[in-house]
Amino acid sequence: MDAYDKGSDARQGLGRDGREGPPGPDDAAEQTGGSDGTEEASAPGETSEPGETGKTGEPVEVPEAREVPVAPSGPRTGVAALSPRYQVGAVAALVAVAVAVCAHIGLVFLHVAPSNTLTKEHGSAVNEWVFPEFEQNWKLFAPNPLQQNVAVQVRAEVGTADGGIRTTGWYDLSAEDGRAIDGNPLPSHTVQNELRRAWDFFLSSHDSEDRPVGLRGSLSETYLRRIALLRLDRNGAAGPGGVVERVQYRSRTTNVEPPPWSGEKVSDRPTYRELPWWSVTPERDDGNRDDGNRDDGARKDAGEGGAA
């Protein structure tokens, strides 16, 4: 049988020493590689380095490692998208805004805070910043917060077209301002503060008998007269052909009801303070005086002509 025969009777090839028979241990070492520097068989899963040869002596090609593509990052947004020059400008603007906001909050705090060393020394600067746009009247630190509702009302004496005098009813100006503010997200500064500041101005410049104290007292009366004329004209108080000749103010003060848990008892009856009647037609009075002077001059001229 030849070397290609199979089976138990197959003839084995020549051994290392030229004898037939199964290969010995030394022959196995030569086939698998040994300690004499021959190549060992690669373990399963291992790859040969470039340039190595396999059992047949031919070089083994190893696939080159592919680079994993990196996903491009998205476009830069915000300040990062600006050039360095504009980034510096944006940072400077943000710092300026932050400083301005902090300064505003600090000045408003000093305005509503109790009297202290800073307000005594820099009170004028604080007032110049706060008034009139940023005025605060909520009195967070007041020992006795406002506990009353004050309504300012006005009525008028109207000269009618037939020469008579008619007195109107009371117009609640504070209620009109309240209706203009309710539901308005941006009420005007005039609606919120004009009447209230004018009334406070009058009270602070008059004594308990409603007599003016200095020039500010007279100025406050003139201010209230103008407000009364504007409001009465808006409400059509004079009517067709009528002229408002005098006005009268009064205040209606009611206590704010305390919470049930306080146990405090206050009167729910309103109190009134009526001011005297004020004339609002000085131009008409001056015209009458001028007409009288002209009549006197005419009579004087007539007397002189008769004497001649």
Coordinates of C-alpha atoms in Angstrom, one line a residue:
M1 CA 0.0 0.0 0.0
D2 CA 1.2 3.5 -0.7
A3 CA 1.4 6.5 1.6
Y4 CA -2.0 7.7 0.3
D5 CA -3.8 4.6 1.4
K6 CA -6.2 5.0 4.3
G7 CA -7.1 2.7 7.1
S8 CA -5.3 0.8 9.8
D9 CA -2.9 -0.8 7.3
A10 CA -1.8 2.4 5.7
R11 CA 1.9 2.7 5.5
Q12 CA 3.3 5.7 7.4
G13 CA 5.9 7.9 5.9
L14 CA 9.6 7.8 6.7
G15 CA 10.5 9.0 10.2
R16 CA 13.3 11.4 11.1
D17 CA 15.9 8.6 10.9
G18 CA 14.6 7.3 7.6
R19 CA 12.5 4.6 9.2
E20 CA 8.9 4.1 8.6
G21 CA 6.5 4.5 11.3
P22 CA 4.5 7.1 13.1
P23 CA 6.2 10.4 13.8
G24 CA 7.9 10.7 17.1
P25 CA 7.9 13.5 19.6
D26 CA 10.8 15.3 17.8
D27 CA 9.0 15.2 14.5
A28 CA 5.9 16.7 16.2
A29 CA 8.0 19.5 17.6
E30 CA 9.4 20.3 14.2
Q31 CA 5.9 20.5 12.8
T32 CA 4.5 22.8 15.5
G33 CA 7.6 24.7 16.2
G34 CA 9.9 24.3 19.1
S35 CA 12.6 25.9 21.1
D36 CA 15.1 25.9 18.3
G37 CA 13.8 29.2 16.8
T38 CA 11.3 27.7 14.4
E39 CA 7.9 29.4 14.0
E40 CA 5.1 28.2 16.2
A41 CA 1.6 27.7 14.9
S42 CA -0.7 30.6 15.6
A43 CA -3.3 30.2 18.2
P44 CA -6.9 30.5 17.1
G45 CA -8.0 34.1 16.9
E46 CA -4.4 35.5 16.6
T47 CA -3.3 37.4 13.5
S48 CA 0.2 37.5 12.1
E49 CA 2.0 40.8 11.9
P50 CA 2.8 42.2 8.5
G51 CA 5.8 40.5 7.0
E52 CA 5.3 37.2 8.9
T53 CA 5.0 34.0 6.9
G54 CA 2.6 31.1 7.4
K55 CA 3.3 27.4 7.3
T56 CA 3.7 27.5 3.6
G57 CA 6.3 30.3 3.7
E58 CA 4.0 32.8 2.0
P59 CA 3.5 36.2 3.6
V60 CA 0.1 36.7 5.3
E61 CA -1.8 39.9 4.3
V62 CA -3.3 41.6 7.3
P63 CA -6.1 44.2 6.6
E64 CA -5.2 47.7 7.5
A65 CA -7.0 49.3 10.4
R66 CA -9.7 51.8 9.2
E67 CA -10.0 55.1 10.9
V68 CA -13.4 55.7 12.5
P69 CA -14.9 58.9 11.1
V70 CA -15.6 61.5 13.7
A71 CA -19.0 63.2 13.4
P72 CA -18.6 66.9 12.8
S73 CA -19.7 69.1 15.7
G74 CA -22.7 71.4 15.2
P75 CA -22.4 75.1 14.4
R76 CA -21.5 77.3 17.4
T77 CA -24.2 79.5 18.8
G78 CA -24.5 82.4 21.2
V79 CA -21.4 84.3 22.2
A80 CA -19.2 81.4 21.1
A81 CA -20.2 82.1 17.5
L82 CA -18.8 85.6 17.6
S83 CA -15.3 86.5 16.8
P84 CA -13.0 87.2 19.8
R85 CA -13.3 90.9 19.2
Y86 CA -17.1 90.8 19.5
Q87 CA -17.0 88.3 22.3
V88 CA -15.1 90.9 24.4
G89 CA -17.7 93.5 23.6
A90 CA -20.6 91.2 24.5
V91 CA -19.0 90.3 27.8
A92 CA -18.4 94.0 28.6
A93 CA -22.0 94.8 27.8
L94 CA -23.3 92.0 30.1
V95 CA -21.0 93.3 32.9
A96 CA -22.3 96.8 32.4
V97 CA -25.9 95.7 32.5
A98 CA -25.3 93.6 35.7
V99 CA -23.7 96.6 37.4
A100 CA -26.6 98.9 36.4
V101 CA -29.1 96.4 37.8
C102 CA -27.3 95.9 41.0
A103 CA -26.9 99.7 41.5
H104 CA -30.7 100.2 40.8
I105 CA -31.7 97.6 43.3
G106 CA -29.4 99.1 45.9
L107 CA -30.7 102.6 45.4
V108 CA -34.3 101.4 45.6
F109 CA -33.5 99.5 48.7
L110 CA -32.0 102.6 50.4
H111 CA -35.1 104.5 49.4
V112 CA -37.5 102.2 51.2
A113 CA -35.2 101.3 54.1
P114 CA -35.4 103.1 57.4
S115 CA -33.2 106.2 57.9
N116 CA -29.6 105.2 58.2
T117 CA -26.1 106.6 57.7
L118 CA -26.1 106.0 54.0
T119 CA -29.5 107.6 53.4
K120 CA -28.5 110.6 55.5
E121 CA -25.3 111.2 53.6
H122 CA -26.4 110.3 50.1
G123 CA -30.2 110.9 50.4
S124 CA -30.2 113.5 47.6
A125 CA -28.5 111.2 45.1
V126 CA -31.0 108.4 46.0
N127 CA -34.0 110.7 45.5
E128 CA -32.7 112.0 42.2
W129 CA -32.5 108.4 40.9
V130 CA -35.8 107.1 42.3
F131 CA -38.1 110.1 41.6
P132 CA -40.3 110.2 39.8
E133 CA -40.3 107.0 37.7
F134 CA -39.1 104.5 40.4
E135 CA -40.9 105.8 43.4
Q136 CA -41.8 103.2 46.0
N137 CA -44.6 103.7 48.5
W138 CA -45.2 100.2 49.9
K139 CA -43.3 101.0 53.1
L140 CA -42.0 97.5 53.8
F141 CA -40.0 98.7 56.9
A142 CA -42.6 101.1 58.2
P143 CA -43.5 100.5 61.9
N144 CA -47.1 101.4 61.2
P145 CA -48.0 100.5 57.6
L146 CA -51.0 102.2 55.9
Q147 CA -54.2 100.8 57.4
Q148 CA -56.7 103.1 55.8
N149 CA -58.3 103.6 52.4
V150 CA -58.5 107.2 51.3
A151 CA -60.9 108.2 48.5
V152 CA -60.6 111.7 47.0
Q153 CA -63.9 113.1 45.7
V154 CA -64.9 116.4 44.0
R155 CA -68.0 118.3 43.1
A156 CA -68.7 121.5 41.2
E157 CA -70.9 124.6 41.0
V158 CA -71.9 125.0 37.4
G159 CA -73.2 128.1 35.8
T160 CA -75.9 127.1 33.4
A161 CA -76.8 128.7 30.0
D162 CA -79.9 130.4 31.4
G163 CA -77.9 132.1 34.2
G164 CA -78.6 129.7 37.0
I165 CA -76.3 127.8 39.3
R166 CA -76.3 124.0 39.6
T167 CA -74.4 121.9 42.1
T168 CA -73.3 118.5 40.8
G169 CA -73.0 115.3 42.8
W170 CA -69.7 114.0 44.2
Y171 CA -67.4 112.4 41.7
D172 CA -65.1 109.7 43.2
L173 CA -61.8 110.4 41.4
S174 CA -60.0 107.6 43.3
A175 CA -62.5 105.1 42.1
E176 CA -62.0 106.3 38.5
D177 CA -58.3 105.7 38.9
G178 CA -58.8 102.3 40.3
R179 CA -61.0 101.2 37.4
A180 CA -58.4 102.5 35.0
I181 CA -55.7 100.4 36.7
D182 CA -57.7 97.2 37.2
G183 CA -57.0 94.7 34.4
N184 CA -54.3 97.0 32.8
P185 CA -50.9 95.3 32.8
L186 CA -49.1 98.6 32.2
P187 CA -51.1 101.4 33.8
S188 CA -49.6 104.9 33.3
H189 CA -47.7 106.7 36.0
T190 CA -50.2 109.5 35.9
V191 CA -53.2 107.3 36.6
Q192 CA -51.4 105.7 39.5
N193 CA -49.9 108.7 41.2
E194 CA -51.2 112.0 40.0
L195 CA -54.2 112.3 42.3
R196 CA -52.6 110.6 45.3
R197 CA -49.4 112.7 45.1
A198 CA -51.5 115.9 44.7
W199 CA -53.6 115.1 47.8
D200 CA -50.5 114.2 49.9
F201 CA -48.9 117.4 48.7
F202 CA -52.0 119.4 49.9
L203 CA -52.1 117.7 53.3
S204 CA -48.4 118.3 53.9
S205 CA -48.6 122.0 53.0
H206 CA -51.7 122.9 55.0
D207 CA -52.6 123.0 58.7
S208 CA -55.5 121.3 60.4
E209 CA -57.7 124.3 59.5
D210 CA -56.9 123.9 55.8
R211 CA -54.8 127.1 55.7
P212 CA -51.8 127.1 53.4
V213 CA -48.3 127.0 55.0
G214 CA -46.0 129.1 52.8
L215 CA -45.9 129.2 49.0
R216 CA -46.1 125.4 48.6
G217 CA -49.6 125.5 50.1
S218 CA -50.9 127.9 47.4
L219 CA -49.2 125.8 44.8
S220 CA -50.8 122.6 46.0
E221 CA -54.3 124.3 45.8
T222 CA -53.6 125.4 42.2
Y223 CA -52.6 121.8 41.3
L224 CA -55.8 120.3 42.8
R225 CA -57.9 122.9 40.9
R226 CA -56.4 121.9 37.6
I227 CA -56.9 118.2 38.3
A228 CA -60.5 118.9 39.2
L229 CA -61.2 120.8 36.0
L230 CA -59.7 118.1 33.9
R231 CA -61.6 115.3 35.6
L232 CA -64.9 117.2 35.6
D233 CA -64.6 118.0 31.9
R234 CA -63.8 114.4 31.2
N235 CA -67.0 113.4 32.9
G236 CA -69.1 116.1 31.2
A237 CA -70.1 117.6 34.6
A238 CA -70.9 121.1 33.2
G239 CA -73.3 119.8 30.6
P240 CA -74.3 121.7 27.4
G241 CA -73.6 125.4 27.7
G242 CA -72.6 125.1 31.3
V243 CA -69.4 126.5 32.9
V244 CA -67.7 125.2 36.0
E245 CA -67.3 128.1 38.4
R246 CA -66.3 126.6 41.7
V247 CA -65.1 123.2 42.9
Q248 CA -65.0 121.5 46.3
Y249 CA -62.9 118.6 47.4
R250 CA -63.5 116.1 50.2
S251 CA -61.8 112.9 51.3
R252 CA -63.5 109.7 52.5
T253 CA -61.4 107.6 54.8
T254 CA -62.3 104.1 55.8
N255 CA -60.3 101.6 58.0
V256 CA -58.9 98.5 56.5
E257 CA -60.6 95.5 58.1
P258 CA -58.1 93.6 60.2
P259 CA -57.6 89.8 59.8
P260 CA -59.9 87.6 61.9
W261 CA -57.1 86.1 63.9
S262 CA -55.9 89.5 65.1
G263 CA -58.8 90.1 67.4
E264 CA -58.5 93.8 66.7
K265 CA -61.7 95.9 66.4
V266 CA -61.9 99.0 64.2
S267 CA -64.8 101.2 63.1
D268 CA -66.2 100.6 59.7
R269 CA -67.8 104.0 59.5
P270 CA -66.2 106.4 57.0
T271 CA -64.9 109.8 58.0
Y272 CA -65.0 112.8 55.8
R273 CA -62.9 115.9 55.4
E274 CA -64.4 118.7 53.3
L275 CA -62.3 121.5 51.9
P276 CA -63.7 125.0 51.2
W277 CA -65.1 126.0 47.8
W278 CA -62.4 127.2 45.4
S279 CA -63.1 129.5 42.5
V280 CA -61.7 128.1 39.2
T281 CA -62.6 131.0 36.9
P282 CA -60.1 133.8 37.7
E283 CA -59.8 134.8 34.0
R284 CA -63.5 135.5 34.0
D285 CA -63.3 137.6 37.2
D286 CA -60.4 139.5 35.8
G287 CA -62.3 140.2 32.6
N288 CA -65.2 141.6 34.7
R289 CA -62.9 143.9 36.5
D290 CA -61.4 145.1 33.2
D291 CA -64.9 145.7 31.9
G292 CA -65.7 147.8 35.0
N293 CA -62.6 149.8 34.6
R294 CA -63.5 150.5 31.0
D295 CA -66.9 151.7 32.1
D296 CA -65.4 154.0 34.7
G297 CA -63.1 155.4 32.1
A298 CA -66.0 156.0 29.7
R299 CA -68.0 157.8 32.3
K300 CA -65.0 160.0 33.2
D301 CA -64.4 160.9 29.6
A302 CA -68.1 161.7 29.2
G303 CA -68.0 164.0 32.2
E304 CA -64.9 165.8 30.9
G305 CA -66.6 166.3 27.6
G306 CA -69.7 167.8 29.2
A307 CA -67.6 170.2 31.3
A308 CA -65.9 171.4 28.2

